[in-house]
Amino acid sequence: MALEVVTKPTKPFDGQKPGTSGLRKKVKVFQQEGYTENFIQCILSVVEGLEGSTLVVGGDGRFFGKKAVDIIVKMCAANGVGRVLVGQEGILSTPAVSHLIRKRKTQGGIVLTASHNPGGPEEDFGIKFNISNGGPARDIETNAIFQGTTTIKEYKICPGLEIDISSIGTKEFQVGGHNFVVEVVDSVEDYVEYMKTIFDFNTLRDLLQEKEGGKSDFKIRIDAMNGVTGPYVERIFMNELNAGPTCAVRTKPLEDFGGIHPDPNLTYAKELVDAMRSGEYEFGAAFDGDGDRNMILGRNGFFVTPSDSVAVIADNTSAIPYFKTGGGVKGLARSMPTGCAIDRVASKKGVACFEVPTGWKYFGNLMDAGKLSICGEESFGTGSDHIREKDGVWAALAWLSILASQRRPMREVLLQHWTTYGRNFFTRYDYENCESAPCNEMMKCLDALSSGSLNGKEYSNSGKTYTIAQVDNFQYTDPVDGSVATKQGVRILMSDGSRVVFRLSGTGSSGATVRMYVESYETDASTYEKDAQEVLGPLVNIALEISRLQHFTGREKPTVIT
Ligand code: G16
């Protein structure tokens, strides 16, 4: 018997404008009647060839995820989608969604995550649309989705469709006049098989596997932060690479992430930092809620900044089989606020280096056009053109491949890198959850400096003097499709190549978060092992003075420093 399609009248909700990566709001907002449905209807309206299409649906397992899967599947059925691939229990990491879209050549996918934001009934939820290349929707689709949310009058749903996502398998339904298939897939299988084609698992096993008596010379600690990567980590590091049952912690995905911020940085992944400081482990990695972010640490808690991490990976592609095929490394890229270490690697290798706005979606066109192989962002995102999302587990495997080939501690790998290229010191100050209006005002004042009023002006602090060369608000023209993104962050560029960047976060669910990025480049080897805060302290003070950030935010100190 065919299931009935119901068209329900609805009204627009304010504020369904996606941020840097999808729509992120408190769970309670998504739970309002029609709120999630409206947004999903608008996503479906931008899917190319929706009729009979295949879409992937899955997420990081946070609270409200299963309910959202149920709504999405019912709405896909009602809107003429032919097949939906759902991760078992609704679980799929963001990289796994990207891979599945590409592998199964689907028209896109819907990712249910608020990434590194906390989860639970009182916390955050998020919905993101990924297009057929596997990457986040670009500005063109995002704007169309948002436009749709401002005028929506009705949505279509198939209320009678009941699905069971607890076990793998395929079920067919008759919906209206068409066939509709729900395929529940193993959440990790395809991704793990893909990783085996990118990395040399034999070499990694040789490095990691427990030797006689359960001992290993090279102990690792992976912290899945109660997020989605747990099952992937267990399958790869414990089962495939035999790194032992204690190599990973917090590997069960929890709906509320156990009450933590599943955000792999020095503040929120302190548990890993402390464990690494014990000196017991050679390598540590933490991933965020949906598995696309990573933090990499060495013995004794040696911190590799994301900006350095991607530069070292780009410099050591010979350790990764994937880059030995298909013509090697085509180009490199980073987001604008990311430290410029990768630029130096690109210039030495003689390949292009692209600087894009914050947001992984800006890398996709370059990858599709064969111009980009490896890229990264200061926001703990690292990845390559193997998929169209950043990929935490991939980054950890890339680093382990480098360590396996170099057979020396991570600190020495970095020292060697800085000796070759010089060191770009980098830090980011986050002022989370501030009042929006004064932060917008601050950005307006900073933007006004683009007029050139400060050009040539000298600022001194703690014995260091910087001269402002130029101030601008970053604008990007996509070299592939010519689309233009404006006002992507105010850059204060100093005459010696140092720089400060200000922008407002686009991933919060309420209020405003100010991000201040500070970078300087040193070629004096005696500075290389210095603490970044010590080296950048004077420039941080100058940045605070120019922006009057403390005045606008009312904050003496940042919430997070990385
Ligand atoms: C998202 C995007 C990233 C971007 C980050 C910036 O990360 O996918 O490409 O760098 O947001 O966040 P903000 O706008 O807060 O600075 P995720 O991991 O939250 O999806």
Coordinates of C-alpha atoms and ligand atoms in Angstrom, one line a residue:
M1 CA 0.0 0.0 0.0
A2 CA 1.3 3.4 -1.0
L3 CA 2.1 5.8 1.9
E4 CA 0.4 9.1 1.8
V5 CA 2.3 12.4 1.2
V6 CA 1.0 15.4 3.2
T7 CA 1.6 19.0 2.4
K8 CA 1.6 21.1 5.5
P9 CA 1.2 24.8 5.6
T10 CA 4.0 26.7 7.5
K11 CA 5.4 30.2 8.1
P12 CA 9.0 31.4 7.9
F13 CA 11.1 31.5 11.0
D14 CA 13.6 34.4 11.5
G15 CA 17.3 33.7 11.6
Q16 CA 17.6 30.5 9.5
K17 CA 20.7 32.0 7.8
P18 CA 23.5 29.3 7.8
G19 CA 26.8 30.5 9.3
T20 CA 30.3 29.4 8.3
S21 CA 29.1 25.8 8.1
G22 CA 25.4 25.2 8.2
L23 CA 22.6 26.3 10.6
R24 CA 23.6 26.0 14.3
K25 CA 21.1 26.8 17.0
K26 CA 20.1 25.6 20.4
V27 CA 18.3 22.2 20.3
K28 CA 15.2 24.0 21.7
V29 CA 15.1 26.2 18.6
F30 CA 15.2 23.2 16.3
Q31 CA 12.4 21.5 18.4
Q32 CA 9.9 24.2 17.6
E33 CA 7.1 22.9 15.4
G34 CA 8.0 23.2 11.8
Y35 CA 11.5 24.8 12.4
T36 CA 13.5 21.8 11.3
E37 CA 11.0 20.9 8.6
N38 CA 11.2 24.4 7.0
F39 CA 15.0 24.3 6.8
I40 CA 15.0 20.8 5.3
Q41 CA 12.4 21.7 2.7
C42 CA 14.6 24.6 1.7
I43 CA 17.6 22.3 1.5
L44 CA 15.7 19.9 -0.7
S45 CA 14.7 22.7 -3.0
V46 CA 18.3 23.4 -4.0
V47 CA 19.2 19.7 -4.6
E48 CA 19.9 19.3 -8.3
G49 CA 17.8 16.6 -9.9
L50 CA 15.9 15.9 -6.6
E51 CA 13.4 13.6 -8.3
G52 CA 14.8 10.1 -8.0
S53 CA 18.0 11.3 -6.4
T54 CA 20.1 9.6 -3.7
L55 CA 21.1 11.5 -0.6
V56 CA 23.2 10.7 2.4
V57 CA 22.0 11.4 5.9
G58 CA 24.0 11.1 9.1
G59 CA 25.6 13.0 11.9
D60 CA 27.7 13.1 15.0
G61 CA 25.1 11.3 17.3
R62 CA 24.3 14.4 19.3
F63 CA 20.9 14.9 21.0
F64 CA 18.0 15.4 18.5
G65 CA 20.0 13.7 15.8
K66 CA 17.8 10.6 15.6
K67 CA 14.6 12.8 15.6
A68 CA 16.1 14.9 12.8
V69 CA 17.0 11.7 10.7
D70 CA 13.4 10.6 11.1
I71 CA 12.0 14.0 9.9
I72 CA 14.5 14.1 7.0
V73 CA 13.8 10.6 5.7
K74 CA 10.0 11.3 5.9
M75 CA 10.5 14.6 4.0
C76 CA 12.9 13.0 1.4
A77 CA 10.3 10.4 0.7
A78 CA 7.6 13.0 0.3
N79 CA 9.7 15.2 -2.0
G80 CA 10.5 12.5 -4.6
V81 CA 14.0 11.5 -3.5
G82 CA 14.7 7.9 -4.7
R83 CA 17.1 6.6 -2.1
V84 CA 18.5 7.7 1.3
L85 CA 21.7 6.3 2.7
V86 CA 21.5 6.6 6.5
G87 CA 24.4 5.8 8.8
Q88 CA 23.5 3.1 11.3
E89 CA 21.9 4.8 14.4
G90 CA 22.2 8.0 12.4
I91 CA 26.0 8.0 13.0
L92 CA 28.3 9.2 10.3
S93 CA 31.3 11.5 10.8
T94 CA 31.5 14.6 8.6
P95 CA 34.4 13.1 6.6
A96 CA 32.5 9.8 6.2
V97 CA 29.5 11.7 4.8
S98 CA 31.8 13.4 2.3
H99 CA 33.4 10.2 1.3
L100 CA 30.0 8.4 1.0
I101 CA 28.6 11.1 -1.2
R102 CA 31.6 10.8 -3.5
K103 CA 31.8 7.0 -3.5
R104 CA 28.2 6.4 -4.2
K105 CA 27.9 9.4 -6.5
T106 CA 24.9 10.9 -4.7
Q107 CA 23.4 14.3 -5.3
G108 CA 24.5 15.4 -1.8
G109 CA 24.0 14.8 1.8
I110 CA 22.6 16.3 5.0
V111 CA 25.0 16.4 8.0
L112 CA 23.5 16.6 11.5
T113 CA 26.1 18.3 13.7
A114 CA 27.0 21.5 15.5
S115 CA 30.6 20.4 15.2
H116 CA 32.7 21.3 18.2
N117 CA 29.8 23.0 20.1
P118 CA 28.4 21.2 23.1
G119 CA 25.4 18.9 22.8
G120 CA 22.4 17.9 24.8
P121 CA 18.8 19.1 25.3
E122 CA 20.0 22.5 26.5
E123 CA 22.9 22.8 24.0
D124 CA 23.5 23.0 20.3
F125 CA 22.3 21.2 17.2
G126 CA 23.1 21.9 13.6
I127 CA 22.1 21.0 10.0
K128 CA 24.4 21.3 7.1
F129 CA 23.9 20.5 3.4
N130 CA 26.7 19.0 1.4
I131 CA 26.7 19.1 -2.4
S132 CA 27.4 16.4 -4.9
N133 CA 31.2 16.9 -4.7
G134 CA 31.0 15.9 -1.1
G135 CA 31.8 19.4 0.2
P136 CA 29.8 21.9 2.2
A137 CA 27.3 23.9 0.2
R138 CA 28.9 26.9 -1.4
D139 CA 27.6 30.5 -1.0
I140 CA 25.4 30.1 -4.0
E141 CA 23.4 27.2 -2.5
T142 CA 23.6 28.6 1.0
N143 CA 22.1 31.9 -0.1
A144 CA 19.3 30.1 -2.0
I145 CA 18.5 28.0 1.1
F146 CA 18.3 31.1 3.2
Q147 CA 16.2 32.9 0.7
G148 CA 13.8 29.9 0.7
T149 CA 13.5 30.1 4.5
T150 CA 12.3 33.7 4.3
T151 CA 9.3 32.9 2.1
I152 CA 8.4 29.3 2.7
K153 CA 4.7 28.5 2.9
E154 CA 4.5 24.7 3.0
Y155 CA 6.5 21.6 3.3
K156 CA 5.9 18.0 2.2
I157 CA 6.2 15.0 4.6
C158 CA 5.3 11.4 4.6
P159 CA 4.1 10.9 8.2
G160 CA 3.3 7.2 7.9
L161 CA 6.8 6.1 6.9
E162 CA 8.5 4.2 9.8
I163 CA 12.1 3.4 9.6
D164 CA 14.5 1.4 11.8
I165 CA 18.0 2.7 11.7
S166 CA 19.4 0.4 14.4
S167 CA 20.4 -2.3 11.9
I168 CA 22.1 -2.4 8.6
G169 CA 19.9 -3.2 5.6
T170 CA 17.7 -1.9 2.8
K171 CA 14.0 -1.3 2.9
E172 CA 11.7 -0.3 0.0
F173 CA 8.5 1.8 0.3
Q174 CA 5.8 3.0 -2.0
V175 CA 5.3 6.7 -1.5
G176 CA 2.7 8.5 -3.5
G177 CA 3.4 7.3 -7.0
H178 CA 7.1 6.3 -6.6
N179 CA 9.5 3.9 -5.1
F180 CA 11.5 5.0 -2.1
V181 CA 14.5 3.1 -0.6
V182 CA 16.1 3.6 2.8
E183 CA 19.5 2.0 3.0
V184 CA 21.0 1.8 6.5
V185 CA 24.8 1.6 6.1
D186 CA 27.7 0.6 8.4
S187 CA 28.9 4.0 9.7
V188 CA 32.6 3.3 9.5
E189 CA 33.2 0.5 6.9
D190 CA 33.6 2.6 3.7
Y191 CA 35.7 5.2 5.4
V192 CA 38.1 2.7 6.9
E193 CA 38.5 0.9 3.6
Y194 CA 39.2 4.3 1.9
M195 CA 41.9 5.2 4.5
K196 CA 43.6 1.9 3.7
T197 CA 44.1 3.0 0.1
I198 CA 45.5 6.4 1.2
F199 CA 48.0 5.3 3.8
D200 CA 50.3 2.4 4.2
F201 CA 48.7 0.4 7.0
N202 CA 51.5 -2.1 7.1
T203 CA 54.0 0.7 7.9
L204 CA 51.7 2.2 10.5
R205 CA 51.1 -1.2 12.1
D206 CA 54.8 -1.7 12.3
L207 CA 55.2 1.6 14.2
L208 CA 52.2 1.2 16.5
Q209 CA 51.5 -2.4 17.2
E210 CA 52.0 -3.7 20.6
K211 CA 55.1 -5.7 20.9
E212 CA 55.8 -8.8 23.0
G213 CA 54.3 -8.6 26.5
G214 CA 51.8 -5.8 25.5
K215 CA 54.6 -3.2 25.3
S216 CA 55.1 -0.8 22.5
D217 CA 58.1 1.6 21.9
F218 CA 55.7 4.1 20.4
K219 CA 52.6 4.6 22.5
I220 CA 49.9 6.8 21.2
R221 CA 46.8 8.3 22.8
I222 CA 43.8 9.2 20.8
D223 CA 41.0 11.2 22.4
A224 CA 37.7 10.9 20.6
M225 CA 36.1 13.4 23.1
N226 CA 32.9 11.3 23.3
G227 CA 32.2 12.4 19.7
V228 CA 31.5 10.6 16.5
T229 CA 35.1 9.5 15.8
G230 CA 35.0 6.8 18.6
P231 CA 33.9 3.9 16.4
Y232 CA 36.3 5.0 13.6
V233 CA 39.2 5.3 16.0
E234 CA 38.5 1.8 17.6
R235 CA 38.3 0.2 14.1
I236 CA 41.4 1.9 12.7
F237 CA 43.8 2.2 15.7
M238 CA 42.8 -0.8 17.8
N239 CA 41.6 -3.3 15.2
E240 CA 43.6 -2.5 12.1
L241 CA 46.8 -1.0 13.5
N242 CA 46.9 -3.1 16.7
A243 CA 47.8 -0.1 18.8
G244 CA 46.4 -1.8 21.9
P245 CA 43.1 -1.4 23.8
T246 CA 44.4 1.6 25.8
C247 CA 45.5 3.7 22.8
A248 CA 42.2 5.5 22.7
V249 CA 39.8 7.1 25.2
R250 CA 36.3 8.5 25.2
T251 CA 35.4 6.4 22.2
K252 CA 31.7 6.0 22.8
P253 CA 29.7 8.7 21.0
L254 CA 27.4 10.3 23.6
E255 CA 24.4 12.5 22.9
D256 CA 25.8 15.2 25.2
F257 CA 29.5 14.4 24.7
G258 CA 29.5 13.7 28.4
G259 CA 29.0 17.3 29.2
I260 CA 32.2 18.5 27.6
H261 CA 33.0 20.9 24.7
P262 CA 34.0 18.4 22.0
D263 CA 36.5 20.9 20.7
P264 CA 40.1 19.7 20.2
N265 CA 42.2 22.6 21.4
L266 CA 44.5 23.3 24.4
T267 CA 41.6 24.4 26.6
Y268 CA 38.8 21.9 25.9
A269 CA 41.0 18.9 25.2
K270 CA 43.0 19.5 28.4
E271 CA 42.6 15.9 29.4
L272 CA 44.7 14.9 26.4
V273 CA 47.2 17.7 27.1
D274 CA 47.7 16.5 30.7
A275 CA 48.0 12.8 29.6
M276 CA 50.6 13.8 27.0
R277 CA 52.6 15.8 29.6
S278 CA 53.2 12.5 31.5
G279 CA 55.8 11.7 28.9
E280 CA 54.3 8.2 28.4
Y281 CA 53.1 8.8 24.8
E282 CA 54.9 9.8 21.6
F283 CA 51.9 11.0 19.8
G284 CA 48.5 12.3 20.8
A285 CA 45.5 13.4 18.8
A286 CA 42.0 14.7 19.6
F287 CA 39.0 15.1 17.3
D288 CA 35.9 17.2 17.6
G289 CA 32.2 16.2 17.8
D290 CA 31.8 15.4 14.1
G291 CA 35.3 14.3 13.4
D292 CA 36.6 16.9 11.0
R293 CA 38.8 18.9 13.4
N294 CA 42.0 17.6 14.9
M295 CA 44.6 18.6 17.4
I296 CA 48.1 17.0 17.2
L297 CA 50.5 16.7 20.2
G298 CA 53.9 15.2 20.6
R299 CA 55.7 13.8 23.6
N300 CA 55.4 15.9 26.8
G301 CA 52.5 17.8 25.3
F302 CA 54.5 19.4 22.5
F303 CA 51.8 21.3 20.6
V304 CA 51.8 21.5 16.8
T305 CA 49.7 24.5 15.7
P306 CA 47.2 23.7 12.9
S307 CA 49.1 26.2 10.7
D308 CA 52.3 24.3 11.2
S309 CA 50.7 20.9 11.0
V310 CA 49.4 21.4 7.5
A311 CA 52.7 22.9 6.4
V312 CA 54.6 19.8 7.7
I313 CA 52.2 17.4 6.0
A314 CA 52.5 19.3 2.8
D315 CA 56.3 19.1 3.1
N316 CA 56.3 15.4 3.7
T317 CA 54.0 13.9 1.2
S318 CA 56.5 11.3 0.2
A319 CA 55.5 9.5 3.4
I320 CA 51.9 9.2 2.2
P321 CA 51.1 6.8 -0.7
Y322 CA 48.1 8.7 -1.9
F323 CA 50.3 11.6 -3.0
K324 CA 52.6 9.4 -5.0
T325 CA 49.9 8.7 -7.5
G326 CA 47.8 10.9 -9.7
G327 CA 50.6 13.4 -10.4
G328 CA 51.6 14.3 -6.9
V329 CA 50.8 17.5 -5.1
K330 CA 49.0 20.0 -7.4
G331 CA 48.6 23.0 -5.1
L332 CA 48.3 24.0 -1.5
A333 CA 45.9 26.4 0.3
R334 CA 45.0 27.8 3.7
S335 CA 42.2 30.0 5.0
M336 CA 43.1 33.7 5.3
P337 CA 43.6 33.9 9.1
T338 CA 45.7 30.7 9.1
G339 CA 49.5 31.1 9.7
C340 CA 51.5 31.4 6.5
A341 CA 53.9 28.5 7.1
I342 CA 52.3 26.5 4.2
D343 CA 53.0 29.4 1.8
R344 CA 56.7 28.8 2.2
V345 CA 56.4 25.1 1.5
A346 CA 54.4 25.9 -1.7
S347 CA 57.0 28.3 -2.9
K348 CA 59.8 25.8 -2.3
K349 CA 57.9 23.1 -4.1
G350 CA 57.0 25.5 -6.9
V351 CA 53.3 24.9 -6.6
A352 CA 50.5 27.5 -6.2
C353 CA 49.3 28.5 -2.7
F354 CA 45.7 29.8 -2.4
E355 CA 44.4 32.0 0.4
V356 CA 40.7 31.6 0.8
P357 CA 38.1 33.0 3.3
T358 CA 37.4 31.0 6.5
G359 CA 35.3 28.0 5.7
W360 CA 36.1 24.6 4.1
K361 CA 33.5 25.3 1.4
Y362 CA 36.0 27.6 -0.3
F363 CA 38.5 24.8 -1.0
G364 CA 36.0 22.6 -2.9
N365 CA 36.1 24.4 -6.3
L366 CA 39.9 24.4 -6.3
M367 CA 40.0 20.7 -5.6
D368 CA 37.4 19.9 -8.2
A369 CA 39.4 21.9 -10.8
G370 CA 42.5 19.9 -10.0
K371 CA 44.4 22.9 -8.5
L372 CA 44.6 21.9 -4.9
S373 CA 45.8 18.8 -3.0
I374 CA 46.4 19.7 0.6
C375 CA 44.9 22.5 2.7
G376 CA 44.3 23.6 6.2
E377 CA 42.9 26.1 8.6
E378 CA 44.0 27.5 11.9
S379 CA 40.7 26.3 13.3
F380 CA 42.1 22.8 13.7
G381 CA 41.1 21.7 10.2
T382 CA 43.5 19.7 8.0
G383 CA 42.7 17.8 4.9
S384 CA 43.3 16.9 1.3
D385 CA 41.4 16.3 -2.0
H386 CA 40.7 12.7 -0.9
I387 CA 37.3 14.1 0.2
R388 CA 35.8 17.6 0.3
E389 CA 35.8 18.1 4.1
K390 CA 38.5 18.5 6.6
D391 CA 39.4 15.2 8.2
G392 CA 40.6 14.6 11.7
V393 CA 41.4 10.9 11.5
W394 CA 43.2 11.5 8.2
A395 CA 45.3 14.2 9.8
A396 CA 46.4 11.8 12.6
L397 CA 47.2 9.0 10.1
A398 CA 49.2 11.6 8.0
W399 CA 51.2 12.6 11.0
L400 CA 51.8 9.0 12.0
S401 CA 53.0 8.2 8.5
I402 CA 55.5 11.1 8.7
L403 CA 56.7 9.9 12.1
A404 CA 57.0 6.3 10.8
S405 CA 59.2 7.5 8.0
Q406 CA 61.3 9.9 9.9
R407 CA 61.6 7.8 13.1
R408 CA 62.3 10.8 15.3
P409 CA 60.2 12.7 17.9
M410 CA 57.7 15.3 16.7
R411 CA 59.6 18.1 18.3
E412 CA 62.6 17.3 16.2
V413 CA 60.4 17.1 13.0
L414 CA 59.2 20.6 13.8
L415 CA 62.6 22.0 14.6
Q416 CA 63.9 20.7 11.3
H417 CA 60.9 22.3 9.5
W418 CA 61.6 25.7 11.1
T419 CA 65.3 25.4 10.4
T420 CA 64.5 25.0 6.7
Y421 CA 61.7 27.5 6.5
G422 CA 61.8 29.9 9.5
R423 CA 59.0 29.9 12.0
N424 CA 55.6 31.6 11.7
F425 CA 54.6 32.1 15.3
F426 CA 50.8 32.1 15.5
T427 CA 48.2 32.5 18.2
R428 CA 44.4 33.0 18.3
Y429 CA 42.5 34.7 21.0
D430 CA 38.7 33.9 21.3
Y431 CA 36.3 36.1 23.2
E432 CA 33.2 33.8 23.3
N433 CA 29.6 34.7 23.7
C434 CA 29.9 38.4 23.8
E435 CA 27.1 40.9 23.2
S436 CA 26.6 41.2 19.4
A437 CA 26.0 44.9 19.0
P438 CA 29.3 46.2 20.4
C439 CA 31.2 43.5 18.6
N440 CA 29.6 44.5 15.3
E441 CA 30.5 48.1 16.2
M442 CA 34.1 47.1 16.7
M443 CA 34.2 45.4 13.4
K444 CA 32.8 48.5 11.8
C445 CA 35.5 50.6 13.3
L446 CA 38.2 48.2 12.2
D447 CA 36.8 48.1 8.7
A448 CA 37.0 51.9 8.6
L449 CA 40.8 51.6 9.0
S450 CA 40.9 50.2 5.4
S451 CA 40.8 53.8 4.3
G452 CA 44.5 53.9 5.0
S453 CA 44.4 56.2 8.0
L454 CA 46.9 54.1 9.9
N455 CA 49.2 53.2 7.1
G456 CA 52.8 54.0 8.0
K457 CA 52.0 54.5 11.7
E458 CA 54.4 52.9 14.2
Y459 CA 53.3 51.0 17.3
S460 CA 55.7 50.0 20.1
N461 CA 55.2 47.6 23.0
S462 CA 57.6 45.8 25.3
G463 CA 60.6 46.8 23.2
K464 CA 59.2 45.8 19.9
T465 CA 58.1 48.2 17.2
Y466 CA 55.8 47.5 14.3
T467 CA 54.8 49.7 11.4
I468 CA 51.4 49.3 9.7
A469 CA 51.8 48.7 6.0
Q470 CA 48.2 48.3 5.1
V471 CA 44.7 47.5 6.6
D472 CA 42.0 45.8 4.5
N473 CA 38.9 43.7 4.8
F474 CA 39.7 40.5 3.0
Q475 CA 37.9 39.8 -0.2
Y476 CA 38.2 36.7 -2.3
T477 CA 37.5 36.0 -5.9
D478 CA 37.2 32.3 -6.6
P479 CA 39.6 31.6 -9.5
V480 CA 37.4 28.8 -10.8
D481 CA 33.9 30.3 -11.0
G482 CA 34.7 34.0 -10.4
S483 CA 32.3 34.3 -7.4
V484 CA 33.3 37.0 -4.9
A485 CA 33.2 36.8 -1.1
T486 CA 33.6 40.2 0.6
K487 CA 34.3 41.4 4.1
Q488 CA 35.9 38.2 5.3
G489 CA 37.9 39.7 8.1
V490 CA 40.0 42.8 8.8
R491 CA 43.7 42.3 8.3
I492 CA 46.3 44.6 9.8
L493 CA 49.4 43.9 7.8
M494 CA 52.8 45.1 9.3
S495 CA 55.8 46.1 7.3
D496 CA 57.8 43.1 8.5
G497 CA 55.2 40.5 7.3
S498 CA 53.6 40.1 10.8
R499 CA 49.9 40.5 10.8
V500 CA 46.8 40.7 13.0
V501 CA 43.3 39.6 11.8
F502 CA 39.9 40.2 13.3
R503 CA 36.7 38.5 12.5
L504 CA 33.5 37.3 14.1
S505 CA 32.9 33.6 14.4
G506 CA 30.3 32.2 12.1
T507 CA 29.7 29.0 14.0
G508 CA 28.3 30.0 17.3
S509 CA 24.6 29.5 18.1
S510 CA 24.0 32.7 20.1
G511 CA 25.8 36.0 20.8
A512 CA 29.0 36.9 19.1
T513 CA 32.5 35.4 19.4
V514 CA 35.4 37.6 18.4
R515 CA 38.5 36.0 17.0
M516 CA 41.8 37.8 17.0
Y517 CA 44.6 36.1 15.1
V518 CA 48.2 37.2 15.6
E519 CA 51.2 36.1 13.6
S520 CA 54.9 37.0 13.2
Y521 CA 57.6 35.4 11.2
E522 CA 61.1 34.7 12.7
T523 CA 64.2 33.4 11.0
D524 CA 66.5 33.7 14.1
A525 CA 67.0 30.1 15.2
S526 CA 67.4 31.1 18.8
T527 CA 63.7 31.9 18.9
Y528 CA 62.3 28.7 17.4
E529 CA 61.7 26.9 20.7
K530 CA 60.3 29.9 22.4
D531 CA 56.7 30.0 23.6
A532 CA 54.4 31.6 21.0
Q533 CA 52.8 33.8 23.7
E534 CA 56.1 35.2 24.7
V535 CA 57.2 36.0 21.1
L536 CA 53.7 37.4 20.1
G537 CA 53.0 39.2 23.4
P538 CA 53.9 42.7 22.2
L539 CA 51.9 42.4 19.0
V540 CA 48.9 41.1 20.9
N541 CA 49.1 44.2 23.1
I542 CA 49.3 46.4 20.0
A543 CA 46.3 44.6 18.4
L544 CA 44.3 45.1 21.6
E545 CA 45.2 48.8 21.6
I546 CA 44.3 49.4 17.9
S547 CA 41.0 47.5 18.1
R548 CA 39.9 48.7 21.6
L549 CA 38.7 45.1 21.9
Q550 CA 38.5 45.2 25.7
H551 CA 36.4 48.3 25.6
F552 CA 33.9 46.8 23.0
T553 CA 33.6 43.3 24.4
G554 CA 33.9 44.3 28.1
R555 CA 36.3 41.4 28.5
E556 CA 39.7 41.7 30.1
K557 CA 40.8 38.3 28.9
P558 CA 39.9 35.8 26.1
T559 CA 38.0 32.7 26.8
V560 CA 40.3 30.5 24.8
I561 CA 43.9 31.0 23.7
T562 CA 45.4 28.7 21.1
Ligands
G16_1 C1 33.7 25.5 10.4 C2 34.1 25.4 9.0 C3 35.6 25.7 9.0 C4 35.9 27.0 9.6 C5 35.3 27.1 10.9 C6 35.5 28.5 11.4 O1 34.2 24.5 11.2 O2 33.9 24.1 8.5 O3 36.1 25.6 7.7 O4 37.3 27.2 9.7 O5 34.0 26.8 10.9 O6 34.7 28.7 12.5 P1 34.4 30.2 13.0 O7 33.5 30.9 11.9 O8 33.7 30.0 14.3 O9 35.7 30.9 13.1 P2 33.4 23.4 11.9 O10 34.4 22.4 12.4 O11 32.7 24.1 13.1 O12 32.4 22.9 10.9

